[in-house]
Amino acid sequence: MSLINITLILYIMTSVAYIAREVWRSSVAKWISLGLFILGFCFNVSWLVTRSIEAGHPPFSNLYESLVFYACCTALVYIIFEFIYNFRIVGALASVLAMLILLYATLQDPTIRPIMPALKSNWMLAHVITYMLGYGAFGISFVTSGIFLAIKPFAKNKKRNEGEKGNEISLINFDKLSYKLVAFGFPFLTLGMVTGAVWAKKAWGDYWSWDPKETWSLITWLAYLAYLHTPLILPKMNISKSKTSVILAFWLLISFGIVNFTFVGLNYLPSAADSEHIYGSK
Amino acid sequence: MKNGKQNQPRATTEVKDTTTLTIQSHTNRNKQKETNRVWDFFCSVKLAVVIILIMVVACILGTVILQEKTLDEYTAKYGYGLATFFRITQLTNIFHSYWFSFLLVLLCANLICCTIKRWRNTFLQTGFILTHLSLVLILIGGVIKFQLGVKGGVNVYEGKSVNYFLTQLINRQGKLDYIKKDLPFSIALDDFILEKNEPKFHLVSYVKSKDRQKILDVKTGKRQRVPGSDYRVTVKDYVPDAELQQEPINTSNEPENPAIYLKLLGSERVAAEGWLLAHDRNYYDDKRQSLRIEYVWLPSREELDDAIGSVEKEHAKLSVAIAGQGLLQDYPLEFNKVFKIQGTEYSLRMLQYVLNYGDRRPLSEQPPDNPAVQVEVNGPEGSETRWVFEKFPDWDKMHPGKYTNVKLTCSGIAGSYMAKNTVRIFQTLDGMQVIAFIRDKRVAETMPWEVGKKYTMGDISGQIMIASYFPSFDFKKEVVKKSDDVGTPAIFVEVDGPRGKIEDWLFSNNQYATWYPDNNFALVYESTGESVKHFTSKLRIEENGQTVAEKTIRVNDPLKYKGYVIYQSSYDPEAGAFSGLQIVKDPGIPVVYSGFGALCFGVIFIFYVKPFLRKKSKKEAEE
């Protein structure tokens, strides 16, 4: 069985383990579920390692490889956060998210092709790694925002901060968790955009040329920038805290949609034909 | 966390404002209020968020509507009305439009005002100040690029030099325009090197019913199942540099595919030689002396006699039948002569004939594949011209003309054309071997022939020799190894499937797939090489006839000189004769890059350093 398939199965098992952990709360269940996720992550990484040895270049040269790396980063960000906060049910959906990304990767052309000259750059390495870590964090924030919106109508009477022990965050405070995830991911997104600009300058002579890929990466950045600034204005517009949190959670769902469109959806744009940077267009 | 922190300073400013207000006189108060309002507007986060959202919309529009195209392209794509609207609203070049620029200026003002207002001169604010001012720097750098920068390209041929480049823009008329920009130096291309990747070869399988492609292993001797199907593939042999050689062989003594190897001997050497196949290509034409040599296979001795006897009588004819009158008449092939069909109102005139309809070559070069005669039919309703095909007698029925009751057929046309000199080599099933020399449609000479003997026929220059005879001619395909290096690799593959095992050679230079007999499974051994690994240009910068700089540039590694940066951008895709250079001058780069640095440092500070510092100070306060 290929490493990808093993990773896929481990991610599914992780999801099941996290749901079981919700029912049967114990430190054993906790370590089993987390352990499975880490194991899946390790297999994901080992695929990337064997692939780069086989291909002779870092494993982000085409859409297939980048998607596997994206899944890997999503898992990594989740695991980091699990060590900081007690996450509970998020793991069940985060592993599903990683699995879906992997599954989407398997639909792509897996052929190893020689990389084009412009991709041979260290800036490109920094660009992809930082971007994918950012995307991973936004993926998890998508999950937490979704859970928050799902739980919100049923938790009206519950007080905030109720029942929080130590690092455990109750579901009703997931809006704060989402913010922390975005706060974790946004610097990576910024670094990714800046390193991308420097790489573009080195390879194509211009750090910014309003290429559709560049423009959409700016849209993504602006979307999360808006998310970070709205909490400052909504209270002044006589919008209640509870409504603010719902609006922000929705905004994060949309923003993650924008992230994925920027990553894989640009081929559907009429301007895609002119682009230098869209996967598969050249 | 950011929320609480940044709300506090705002509250204190408001307190300060009210205290100053009470001291002010009544008239000043209104003015003050007015300026405060303007100031507050420019400082507000609300303005920032609104600008961000408008920019998002503008950016989306900028990728949905094609940018910087010619007016013709817009009109073709969107229609005249919409194209004009886009042009007037500058939606055709959003990112350099006046309204987008205004938005950016507003953003700049917002960023500056906001930074000034919240300036507290504390260490914890470092990130806030850096990020906000970095954006201002990046925008200023962008303006410098737009105003003072140039970007263009030029193609340089090897050994030549240029002292200009071209920039591209859409002019006011909406047309594509090139502007020549002079360089303060000249660029000489001493050498251009195009380095290609080592080709890689893949064995790709395709299952038609599932529309699925899979790459298979090419390890020899390993039997592998094609995933998701019942086909099994075994690579049995691999040759790194293979060539297919076809060697003629005789497979049996039964005359299944008779062939002779013919030599036309000149005075000193062999003038021509080759195989003639009785059932395939059975003739050779020597145009210099109007000679045709034919190899004719016949079943029996009687037919051989007929064939020789009828050479002189071989006459082409046109047959006419009139429907309803049962009239059948034959006419010899004679052109431009009017034949009146007796007892009818019709007459015929033959216009021309061909040996291979549609062939534009002269008659003597046409193979007798599709002989036809063009005939003009005259009747009560005027004249009609039609082609009569020897091999398709029902053509006129399927393509009816004016006189559907006049049925025309022809025969013997192929035989009616004969080269001045014709040699027919006859052979029959019962062992007769006769060679006949026909001159001007008359049999001049006949004699029996044997393999290996030379025959001199009439005044034909040279001798004719039948070097060998194969009753069942076939090709033996043999794969030979040309060298040990990887050249044109080939693999010998066995496929096992619902119709049993088949084996075949697959060549990497054959782009066509090899299909399994059920037409559902195919293999192709393809090369993914030939892609470009590197292309480099050895450049020399000359000023006043002197070399002032030299560098071999490649993608990701440009040459910088006097504020200009010269990038390797493309090359001549056909001959590799020229190198495409991109020439950029952007004095705004230092400003933009300091903005980039400040932005990166700032965001890391805000989201990683600051929370850490605050936690630390909180802990200290608790203690």
Tab-separated table of C-alpha atoms in Angstrom, chain B residues 177-428:
chain	number	residue	atom	x	y	z
B	177	ASP	CA	1.669	49.931	-28.910
B	178	TYR	CA	5.389	49.287	-28.605
B	179	ILE	CA	7.694	52.042	-27.468
B	180	LYS	CA	11.397	51.872	-28.102
B	181	LYS	CA	13.506	52.874	-25.127
B	182	ASP	CA	17.203	53.571	-25.536
B	183	LEU	CA	19.691	52.135	-23.120
B	184	PRO	CA	22.683	54.151	-21.920
B	185	PHE	CA	24.849	51.125	-22.794
B	186	SER	CA	24.717	48.176	-25.123
B	187	ILE	CA	24.182	44.518	-24.302
B	188	ALA	CA	26.144	41.934	-26.281
B	189	LEU	CA	25.119	38.291	-26.275
B	190	ASP	CA	28.319	36.282	-26.555
B	191	ASP	CA	26.777	32.893	-26.044
B	192	PHE	CA	23.384	31.356	-25.463
B	193	ILE	CA	23.148	27.888	-23.954
B	194	LEU	CA	19.991	25.871	-23.796
B	195	GLU	CA	20.356	22.906	-21.481
B	196	LYS	CA	17.703	20.230	-21.632
B	197	ASN	CA	16.771	17.652	-19.061
B	198	GLU	CA	17.771	14.067	-19.525
B	199	PRO	CA	14.690	12.542	-21.075
B	200	LYS	CA	12.660	10.289	-18.814
B	201	PHE	CA	10.528	7.463	-20.100
B	202	HIS	CA	7.242	6.212	-18.740
B	203	LEU	CA	5.148	3.218	-19.600
B	204	VAL	CA	1.620	4.559	-19.469
B	205	SER	CA	-1.404	2.302	-19.529
B	206	TYR	CA	-4.889	3.375	-20.442
B	207	VAL	CA	-8.119	1.544	-19.695
B	208	LYS	CA	-10.749	2.963	-22.034
B	209	SER	CA	-13.847	1.767	-20.181
B	210	LYS	CA	-12.689	3.576	-17.042
B	211	ASP	CA	-10.917	6.425	-18.847
B	212	ARG	CA	-7.998	5.929	-16.529
B	213	GLN	CA	-4.301	6.357	-17.079
B	214	LYS	CA	-1.673	4.757	-14.906
B	215	ILE	CA	2.063	4.766	-15.037
B	216	LEU	CA	3.508	1.256	-14.830
B	217	ASP	CA	6.830	0.016	-13.639
B	218	VAL	CA	9.316	-0.821	-16.413
B	219	LYS	CA	11.361	-3.281	-14.379
B	220	THR	CA	11.941	-6.274	-16.623
B	221	GLY	CA	10.475	-9.608	-15.637
B	222	LYS	CA	7.978	-8.181	-13.154
B	223	ARG	CA	4.380	-9.176	-13.799
B	224	GLN	CA	2.128	-6.363	-12.670
B	225	ARG	CA	-1.598	-5.920	-12.578
B	226	VAL	CA	-2.911	-2.650	-14.000
B	227	PRO	CA	-4.718	-1.101	-11.022
B	228	GLY	CA	-8.474	-1.262	-11.270
B	229	SER	CA	-8.508	-3.715	-14.192
B	230	ASP	CA	-7.826	-7.336	-15.141
B	231	TYR	CA	-4.945	-6.626	-17.481
B	232	ARG	CA	-1.523	-7.851	-16.549
B	233	VAL	CA	1.606	-6.368	-18.015
B	234	THR	CA	5.089	-7.866	-18.021
B	235	VAL	CA	8.048	-6.002	-19.413
B	236	LYS	CA	10.200	-8.744	-20.876
B	237	ASP	CA	13.055	-6.834	-22.402
B	238	TYR	CA	14.539	-3.385	-22.458
B	239	VAL	CA	16.876	-1.885	-25.036
B	240	PRO	CA	18.266	1.559	-24.175
B	241	ASP	CA	18.900	2.586	-27.759
B	242	ALA	CA	16.842	0.524	-30.145
B	243	GLU	CA	16.167	0.526	-33.838
B	244	LEU	CA	13.547	-1.471	-35.642
B	245	GLN	CA	14.938	-3.317	-38.634
B	246	GLN	CA	12.639	-5.004	-41.094
B	247	GLU	CA	14.171	-7.919	-42.897
B	248	PRO	CA	12.263	-9.523	-45.793
B	249	ILE	CA	11.706	-13.227	-45.252
B	250	ASN	CA	9.870	-16.077	-46.905
B	251	THR	CA	7.453	-17.769	-44.572
B	252	SER	CA	6.319	-20.738	-46.725
B	253	ASN	CA	6.530	-22.314	-50.152
B	254	GLU	CA	2.856	-21.783	-50.853
B	255	PRO	CA	2.374	-18.679	-53.008
B	256	GLU	CA	0.433	-16.690	-50.439
B	257	ASN	CA	2.171	-13.421	-51.102
B	258	PRO	CA	4.440	-13.862	-54.127
B	259	ALA	CA	7.246	-11.393	-54.519
B	260	ILE	CA	10.344	-11.039	-56.644
B	261	TYR	CA	13.488	-9.086	-56.006
B	262	LEU	CA	14.180	-7.170	-59.166
B	263	LYS	CA	17.469	-5.662	-60.229
B	264	LEU	CA	17.897	-3.263	-63.091
B	265	LEU	CA	21.543	-3.495	-63.995
B	266	GLY	CA	23.393	-0.602	-65.570
B	267	SER	CA	26.626	-0.956	-67.470
B	268	GLU	CA	28.740	-0.700	-64.336
B	269	ARG	CA	26.491	-0.905	-61.336
B	270	VAL	CA	22.963	-1.671	-60.230
B	271	ALA	CA	20.747	1.211	-61.424
B	272	ALA	CA	17.743	0.204	-59.370
B	273	GLU	CA	16.648	-2.699	-57.207
B	274	GLY	CA	13.741	-3.599	-54.990
B	275	TRP	CA	10.881	-5.925	-54.212
B	276	LEU	CA	7.807	-6.199	-56.398
B	277	LEU	CA	4.802	-7.763	-54.705
B	278	ALA	CA	2.209	-9.304	-56.985
B	279	HIS	CA	-0.674	-8.437	-54.701
B	280	ASP	CA	0.606	-5.098	-53.506
B	281	ARG	CA	2.954	-2.698	-55.215
B	282	ASN	CA	3.657	-4.648	-58.356
B	283	TYR	CA	5.351	-2.209	-60.693
B	284	TYR	CA	8.439	-0.093	-61.049
B	285	ASP	CA	8.617	2.983	-63.225
B	286	ASP	CA	11.826	4.196	-64.803
B	287	LYS	CA	10.888	7.654	-66.028
B	288	ARG	CA	14.162	8.382	-67.841
B	289	GLN	CA	13.477	5.832	-70.509
B	290	SER	CA	9.668	5.592	-70.238
B	291	LEU	CA	9.869	2.073	-68.889
B	292	ARG	CA	7.512	0.248	-66.619
B	293	ILE	CA	8.220	-3.170	-65.184
B	294	GLU	CA	5.243	-5.108	-63.838
B	295	TYR	CA	5.032	-8.336	-61.914
B	296	VAL	CA	1.818	-10.184	-62.729
B	297	TRP	CA	0.671	-13.319	-60.909
B	298	LEU	CA	-1.851	-15.547	-62.683
B	299	PRO	CA	-3.567	-18.745	-61.585
B	300	SER	CA	-2.955	-20.850	-64.702
B	301	ARG	CA	-1.165	-21.296	-68.022
B	302	GLU	CA	-4.360	-20.567	-69.985
B	303	GLU	CA	-4.776	-17.224	-68.370
B	304	LEU	CA	-1.162	-16.451	-69.087
B	305	ASP	CA	-1.750	-17.085	-72.785
B	306	ASP	CA	-4.839	-14.883	-72.645
B	307	ALA	CA	-2.950	-12.134	-70.925
B	308	ILE	CA	-0.172	-12.134	-73.507
B	309	GLY	CA	-2.587	-12.483	-76.402
B	310	SER	CA	-4.861	-9.683	-75.279
B	311	VAL	CA	-2.186	-7.030	-74.803
B	312	GLU	CA	-2.766	-5.705	-78.276
B	313	LYS	CA	-6.518	-5.960	-77.967
B	314	GLU	CA	-6.654	-4.243	-74.626
B	315	HIS	CA	-9.145	-1.566	-75.464
B	316	ALA	CA	-10.861	0.732	-73.141
B	317	LYS	CA	-14.534	1.119	-73.788
B	318	LEU	CA	-17.483	3.144	-72.651
B	319	SER	CA	-20.809	1.299	-72.397
B	320	VAL	CA	-24.126	3.037	-72.651
B	321	ALA	CA	-27.495	1.685	-71.503
B	322	ILE	CA	-30.747	3.580	-71.835
B	323	ALA	CA	-33.345	2.701	-69.231
B	324	GLY	CA	-36.667	1.554	-70.631
B	325	GLN	CA	-35.203	0.884	-74.083
B	326	GLY	CA	-32.796	-1.857	-73.089
B	327	LEU	CA	-30.269	-0.374	-75.448
B	328	LEU	CA	-26.676	-1.337	-74.731
B	329	GLN	CA	-23.856	-0.050	-76.858
B	330	ASP	CA	-20.069	0.073	-76.523
B	331	TYR	CA	-17.862	2.858	-77.777
B	332	PRO	CA	-14.054	2.927	-78.002
B	333	LEU	CA	-12.199	5.534	-76.020
B	334	GLU	CA	-11.930	8.311	-78.533
B	335	PHE	CA	-11.909	11.860	-77.409
B	336	ASN	CA	-13.764	14.945	-78.659
B	337	LYS	CA	-15.639	12.901	-81.170
B	338	VAL	CA	-19.438	13.009	-81.036
B	339	PHE	CA	-21.107	9.585	-80.906
B	340	LYS	CA	-24.756	9.661	-81.786
B	341	ILE	CA	-26.618	6.909	-79.936
B	342	GLN	CA	-28.690	5.320	-82.626
B	343	GLY	CA	-32.414	5.215	-82.106
B	344	THR	CA	-32.330	7.833	-79.360
B	345	GLU	CA	-32.112	11.577	-79.024
B	346	TYR	CA	-28.819	11.328	-77.140
B	347	SER	CA	-25.264	11.857	-78.216
B	348	LEU	CA	-21.980	11.483	-76.294
B	349	ARG	CA	-18.618	13.172	-76.331
B	350	MET	CA	-15.679	11.937	-74.251
B	351	LEU	CA	-13.641	14.806	-72.861
B	352	GLN	CA	-10.688	13.272	-70.979
B	353	TYR	CA	-9.630	10.369	-68.801
B	354	VAL	CA	-7.488	9.876	-65.716
B	355	LEU	CA	-5.933	6.859	-64.052
B	356	ASN	CA	-6.351	8.099	-60.527
B	357	TYR	CA	-9.218	10.515	-60.070
B	358	GLY	CA	-8.218	13.580	-58.094
B	359	ASP	CA	-4.505	13.012	-58.655
B	360	ARG	CA	-2.907	16.209	-59.932
B	361	ARG	CA	0.189	14.587	-61.350
B	362	PRO	CA	0.516	13.945	-65.080
B	363	LEU	CA	-1.047	10.743	-66.415
B	364	SER	CA	2.276	8.955	-66.726
B	365	GLU	CA	2.847	9.300	-62.998
B	366	GLN	CA	-0.599	8.334	-61.826
B	367	PRO	CA	-1.106	4.876	-60.362
B	368	PRO	CA	-4.130	3.107	-61.893
B	369	ASP	CA	-6.055	3.266	-58.647
B	370	ASN	CA	-9.241	5.050	-59.637
B	371	PRO	CA	-9.582	5.313	-63.425
B	372	ALA	CA	-12.359	7.536	-64.765
B	373	VAL	CA	-13.594	9.132	-67.998
B	374	GLN	CA	-15.251	12.492	-68.279
B	375	VAL	CA	-18.218	12.383	-70.626
B	376	GLU	CA	-20.529	15.033	-71.997
B	377	VAL	CA	-24.075	13.762	-72.591
B	378	ASN	CA	-26.281	15.742	-74.986
B	379	GLY	CA	-30.009	15.261	-75.031
B	380	PRO	CA	-33.341	17.037	-75.363
B	381	GLU	CA	-32.696	19.062	-72.199
B	382	GLY	CA	-29.260	20.283	-73.175
B	383	SER	CA	-25.850	18.983	-72.195
B	384	GLU	CA	-24.602	17.419	-68.997
B	385	THR	CA	-21.034	16.541	-68.003
B	386	ARG	CA	-20.296	13.648	-65.712
B	387	TRP	CA	-17.422	11.456	-64.562
B	388	VAL	CA	-17.705	7.734	-65.146
B	389	PHE	CA	-15.690	5.587	-62.785
B	390	GLU	CA	-14.405	2.175	-63.786
B	391	LYS	CA	-14.363	0.859	-60.246
B	392	PHE	CA	-17.598	2.517	-59.105
B	393	PRO	CA	-20.180	1.691	-61.781
B	394	ASP	CA	-23.047	2.864	-59.606
B	395	TRP	CA	-21.634	6.301	-58.944
B	396	ASP	CA	-24.174	8.013	-61.260
B	397	LYS	CA	-27.043	6.241	-59.550
B	398	MET	CA	-25.948	7.612	-56.210
B	399	HIS	CA	-25.258	11.071	-57.613
B	400	PRO	CA	-28.005	11.562	-60.192
B	401	GLY	CA	-27.611	14.238	-62.799
B	402	LYS	CA	-29.933	15.473	-65.555
B	403	TYR	CA	-30.330	12.271	-67.554
B	404	THR	CA	-30.894	9.588	-64.963
B	405	ASN	CA	-32.078	7.161	-67.646
B	406	VAL	CA	-28.683	7.218	-69.382
B	407	LYS	CA	-26.463	4.724	-67.626
B	408	LEU	CA	-22.753	4.917	-68.419
B	409	THR	CA	-20.056	2.454	-67.420
B	410	CYS	CA	-16.481	2.036	-68.577
B	411	SER	CA	-13.811	-0.641	-68.494
B	412	GLY	CA	-10.220	-1.255	-69.480
B	413	ILE	CA	-9.124	2.278	-68.801
B	414	ALA	CA	-6.322	1.274	-66.449
B	415	GLY	CA	-4.871	-1.036	-69.064
B	416	SER	CA	-5.223	1.454	-71.895
B	417	TYR	CA	-2.423	3.562	-70.584
B	418	MET	CA	0.844	1.930	-71.167
B	419	ALA	CA	4.356	3.262	-71.022
B	420	LYS	CA	6.280	3.269	-74.297
B	421	ASN	CA	8.236	0.289	-73.051
B	422	THR	CA	6.635	-2.208	-70.746
B	423	VAL	CA	8.126	-5.345	-69.313
B	424	ARG	CA	5.660	-7.781	-67.803
B	425	ILE	CA	7.000	-10.545	-65.653
B	426	PHE	CA	4.341	-13.254	-65.563
B	427	GLN	CA	4.203	-16.133	-63.161
B	428	THR	CA	1.503	-18.753	-62.720
